[in-house]
Coordinates of C-alpha atoms and ligand atoms in Angstrom, one line a residue:
M9 CA 0.1 0.3 0.0
I10 CA 1.3 3.8 -1.0
H11 CA 1.0 6.2 2.0
R12 CA 0.3 9.6 0.6
K13 CA 1.4 12.4 2.8
S14 CA -0.8 15.5 3.3
P15 CA 0.6 19.2 3.0
P16 CA 1.5 18.9 7.0
E17 CA 3.4 15.5 6.6
I18 CA 5.7 17.0 4.1
A19 CA 6.4 19.8 6.3
L20 CA 7.9 18.0 9.0
M21 CA 9.3 15.4 6.8
R22 CA 11.3 18.8 5.3
E23 CA 12.5 19.7 8.7
G24 CA 13.7 16.5 9.2
G25 CA 14.9 16.1 5.8
A26 CA 16.8 20.1 6.4
A27 CA 18.7 17.7 9.4
V28 CA 19.7 15.0 7.3
A29 CA 21.6 17.4 4.8
K30 CA 22.7 19.5 7.3
V31 CA 24.7 16.4 8.8
L32 CA 25.8 15.5 5.3
R33 CA 26.7 19.0 4.4
R34 CA 29.0 19.2 7.9
M35 CA 30.8 15.9 6.2
E36 CA 32.1 17.7 3.4
E37 CA 34.2 19.7 6.1
V38 CA 35.2 16.1 7.9
V39 CA 36.0 14.1 4.9
K40 CA 39.7 14.6 4.8
P41 CA 42.9 12.1 3.8
G42 CA 44.3 10.5 7.2
I43 CA 40.4 10.5 9.0
T44 CA 38.8 7.2 10.2
T45 CA 35.6 5.8 8.6
A46 CA 34.6 5.8 12.6
R47 CA 35.7 9.7 13.1
I48 CA 32.5 10.5 10.7
E49 CA 30.3 7.9 12.0
E50 CA 31.4 10.0 15.4
E51 CA 30.6 13.3 13.9
A52 CA 27.4 11.9 12.3
D53 CA 25.9 10.7 15.5
R54 CA 26.6 14.0 17.2
M55 CA 25.3 16.4 14.3
A56 CA 22.4 14.2 14.9
R57 CA 21.9 14.5 18.7
S58 CA 22.0 18.0 18.5
L59 CA 19.4 18.3 16.0
G60 CA 17.2 16.5 17.2
I61 CA 17.0 13.9 14.7
A62 CA 17.0 10.0 15.9
P63 CA 19.5 7.8 13.3
A64 CA 17.6 5.3 11.1
F65 CA 19.7 2.9 10.1
K66 CA 21.8 1.5 13.6
G67 CA 19.4 -1.4 14.1
Y68 CA 17.4 -1.8 11.1
N69 CA 17.7 -5.1 10.5
G70 CA 20.7 -5.2 12.7
Y71 CA 22.8 -3.0 10.5
P72 CA 25.3 -1.4 13.9
A73 CA 26.5 2.4 13.0
A74 CA 24.5 5.2 12.6
I75 CA 25.5 6.3 9.2
C76 CA 26.9 3.9 5.8
V77 CA 30.2 4.7 4.5
S78 CA 31.2 3.4 1.2
V79 CA 34.4 3.8 0.0
N80 CA 36.0 3.4 -3.5
E81 CA 34.3 -0.1 -4.7
E82 CA 31.4 -0.3 -1.9
V83 CA 28.6 0.3 -3.4
V84 CA 27.1 1.2 -0.2
H85 CA 26.1 -0.5 3.4
G86 CA 29.9 -0.6 4.6
I87 CA 30.2 0.1 7.7
P88 CA 32.2 2.7 9.7
S89 CA 35.4 1.3 11.7
S90 CA 38.2 3.0 13.5
E91 CA 41.0 0.3 11.5
R92 CA 39.6 2.1 8.0
V93 CA 41.7 5.5 7.0
L94 CA 40.8 7.2 4.1
A95 CA 43.7 7.9 1.7
E96 CA 43.9 11.4 -1.2
G97 CA 41.9 9.9 -4.2
D98 CA 39.6 7.4 -2.5
I99 CA 35.7 8.5 -3.0
V100 CA 33.1 7.9 -0.3
G101 CA 29.9 7.4 0.0
L102 CA 28.0 8.7 2.8
D103 CA 23.9 7.8 3.5
F104 CA 22.2 8.7 6.4
G105 CA 18.6 8.7 7.1
A106 CA 17.2 9.9 10.3
L107 CA 13.8 10.1 12.2
Y108 CA 12.0 13.1 12.9
K109 CA 8.3 13.8 14.1
G110 CA 7.2 10.2 13.2
F111 CA 8.6 10.3 9.3
Y112 CA 12.1 9.3 7.8
S113 CA 14.0 10.8 5.7
D114 CA 17.2 9.4 3.7
A115 CA 19.9 10.9 1.9
A116 CA 23.5 9.9 0.5
V117 CA 26.3 11.9 -1.3
T118 CA 29.3 10.6 -2.5
L119 CA 32.7 13.0 -1.3
P120 CA 36.0 13.1 -3.0
V121 CA 38.6 13.1 -0.4
G122 CA 41.7 15.2 -1.8
N123 CA 42.0 14.9 -5.1
P124 CA 40.8 12.0 -7.0
S125 CA 41.8 10.5 -10.6
R126 CA 40.0 12.4 -13.5
E127 CA 37.7 9.1 -14.4
A128 CA 36.7 9.1 -10.7
R129 CA 35.4 12.3 -10.4
R130 CA 33.2 12.1 -13.7
L131 CA 31.9 9.1 -11.8
L132 CA 30.5 11.2 -8.8
E133 CA 29.2 13.8 -11.4
V134 CA 27.2 11.5 -13.7
T135 CA 25.7 10.0 -10.2
R136 CA 24.7 13.2 -9.2
K137 CA 23.3 14.5 -12.2
A138 CA 21.2 11.3 -12.2
L139 CA 19.7 11.6 -9.6
Y140 CA 18.8 15.0 -10.5
R141 CA 17.7 13.5 -14.0
G142 CA 15.5 10.9 -11.7
I143 CA 14.2 13.6 -9.6
E144 CA 12.7 15.9 -12.3
S145 CA 10.8 13.0 -13.7
A146 CA 9.0 12.4 -10.7
L147 CA 6.0 14.5 -12.0
V148 CA 2.5 13.5 -11.0
G149 CA 1.2 11.1 -13.9
H150 CA 4.5 9.8 -14.9
R151 CA 5.0 6.2 -13.5
V152 CA 8.1 5.1 -11.4
G153 CA 9.5 3.7 -14.9
D154 CA 10.4 7.2 -15.7
V155 CA 12.1 7.8 -13.3
A156 CA 14.1 4.9 -13.6
F157 CA 14.6 5.3 -16.9
A158 CA 15.8 8.8 -17.2
I159 CA 18.9 7.6 -14.5
Q160 CA 19.7 4.7 -16.6
S161 CA 20.1 6.0 -19.5
F162 CA 21.4 9.2 -18.3
V163 CA 24.2 6.6 -16.9
E164 CA 24.7 3.9 -19.7
E165 CA 25.3 7.4 -21.9
N166 CA 27.9 8.8 -20.0
G167 CA 29.4 4.8 -20.2
F168 CA 28.7 3.5 -16.9
S169 CA 26.2 1.3 -15.4
V170 CA 23.7 1.8 -13.1
V171 CA 23.5 -1.4 -9.5
K172 CA 20.5 -3.3 -10.1
V173 CA 19.9 -5.2 -7.0
F174 CA 18.9 -1.8 -4.8
V175 CA 16.7 0.1 -5.6
G176 CA 15.2 3.3 -4.1
H177 CA 11.8 3.3 -2.3
G178 CA 9.0 5.2 -0.7
I179 CA 9.4 6.7 2.7
G180 CA 7.2 8.5 5.5
R181 CA 6.0 6.5 8.8
S182 CA 8.6 3.3 7.7
L183 CA 12.4 3.8 6.5
H184 CA 10.8 1.7 3.4
E185 CA 7.5 1.9 2.5
E186 CA 5.9 1.4 -1.9
P187 CA 6.8 1.5 -4.3
Q188 CA 10.7 0.3 -4.6
V189 CA 11.9 2.7 -7.2
P190 CA 14.5 1.0 -9.3
N191 CA 17.5 2.6 -11.3
F192 CA 16.7 1.1 -14.5
G193 CA 13.8 0.2 -16.3
E194 CA 10.9 1.3 -19.1
P195 CA 9.7 4.5 -19.7
Q196 CA 5.7 4.6 -18.5
W197 CA 6.1 1.4 -16.3
G198 CA 4.8 0.3 -12.9
V199 CA 2.5 2.8 -10.3
R200 CA 1.4 6.4 -11.4
L201 CA 2.6 8.9 -9.3
K202 CA 0.5 11.0 -7.2
E203 CA 0.2 14.4 -5.0
G204 CA 1.6 13.5 -1.4
M205 CA 3.9 10.7 -2.5
T206 CA 7.3 11.0 -0.8
L207 CA 10.0 9.1 -2.9
A208 CA 13.9 8.6 -2.2
I209 CA 15.4 8.5 -4.9
E210 CA 18.9 6.7 -5.0
P211 CA 21.1 5.8 -8.2
M212 CA 24.2 3.6 -7.4
V213 CA 26.3 3.8 -9.8
N214 CA 29.7 2.1 -11.7
A215 CA 32.3 2.4 -12.9
G216 CA 32.9 -1.2 -14.7
G217 CA 30.0 -3.8 -14.9
D218 CA 26.8 -3.8 -12.8
G219 CA 27.6 -6.7 -11.1
V220 CA 27.8 -6.7 -7.0
K221 CA 28.4 -9.1 -4.2
V222 CA 28.0 -8.4 -0.4
L223 CA 31.1 -9.1 2.2
D224 CA 31.5 -11.6 4.8
D225 CA 30.4 -8.7 7.8
G226 CA 26.7 -9.7 6.2
W227 CA 26.7 -5.7 4.6
T228 CA 28.9 -3.8 2.8
A229 CA 28.1 -4.3 -0.6
V230 CA 31.1 -4.2 -3.7
T231 CA 31.3 -3.7 -7.1
E232 CA 32.1 -7.5 -9.1
D233 CA 35.3 -6.6 -10.7
G234 CA 36.3 -4.1 -8.5
S235 CA 35.1 -0.9 -10.3
L236 CA 34.6 2.2 -8.6
S237 CA 30.7 2.6 -7.4
A238 CA 29.1 5.7 -6.3
H239 CA 26.0 6.9 -4.9
F240 CA 23.7 10.0 -4.5
E241 CA 20.2 10.1 -2.9
H242 CA 17.1 12.4 -2.0
T243 CA 14.0 12.2 -0.1
I244 CA 11.5 14.4 -2.2
A245 CA 7.7 14.4 -2.7
V246 CA 5.4 14.3 -5.6
T247 CA 3.8 17.5 -6.2
E248 CA 1.2 19.2 -8.4
N249 CA 3.6 22.1 -8.5
G250 CA 6.8 19.3 -9.3
P251 CA 9.5 17.2 -7.1
L252 CA 9.9 18.8 -3.5
I253 CA 13.7 18.0 -2.8
L254 CA 13.1 17.2 1.1
T255 CA 16.6 17.0 2.2
M256 CA 17.7 19.5 0.7
D257 CA 19.6 21.9 3.5
E258 CA 18.4 25.2 3.6
T259 CA 21.5 27.3 5.6
P260 CA 23.5 29.1 2.9
R261 CA 26.9 27.2 1.4
M262 CA 29.8 29.2 2.9
E263 CA 31.7 30.2 -0.1
S264 CA 35.2 28.0 -0.4
G265 CA 38.1 28.1 -2.2
N266 CA 37.3 24.6 -4.1
Ligands
MF3_22 N1 19.8 4.6 1.8 C1 19.5 2.9 2.3 C2 18.7 2.2 2.4 O1 17.5 3.5 2.0 C3 19.9 3.0 3.7 C4 19.2 1.7 4.6 S1 21.0 1.1 4.8 C5 20.6 0.0 6.5 O2 17.9 1.4 1.8 F1 21.9 0.1 6.9 F2 19.7 1.1 7.3 F3 19.9 -1.2 6.0
CO23 CO1 17.4 4.7 1.2

């Protein structure tokens, strides 16, 4: 069953989503060569507390941390560790979700650590843009397949592949609700999008093939061929005025040299 949200419910999700976005924005300052991925976990947890949101992933199906930290060939669901040190030129996916006043929101970014290769930076840009292609297609009257097709076609035109085994999802009073939102598919396929639907759209893009396997820790998904992978995600609402991004930090971005 698909739960559509009222404007006041969407307003609450927007408040929670803004806090989630602030946590990820802060990570742009935290992430640098030489830090451990456990440092990212500490900072996410500390910030969530101070913003009054509850991390959504910790304890979800037994996942042990507040934030998923996935380095290089890790696709999603990497577990922060005091043993894992970020190196110059890595890319690091950060996926964070939270519960606020009864509603979840979920977002992800992939950040460069120092100066990754040109090809790695292109992977980040293509994945980020693919997310926005998907969001732009989330219009009343379109279907889930239109979002999926927009993402897949953009990624493949750029020579990369979309991961098929993990998908985006409806979100609201539960972290995962119907409908599923795949990152591949045919236009005009699947559930029709309606006013008030709230969706987590989350392309995962591999530089090589689309194959993925899960490591022995039971969580960390990596590319089968060892190629780099990137992940971007927003929680959005479908409205008569077009898609509304809920995981958006309203604080003006500080100008920085990079
Ligand atoms: N953004 C991911 C998702 O929507 C994060 C879930 S990770 C888990 O599925 F740890 F909570 F499982
Ligand atoms: Co998600």
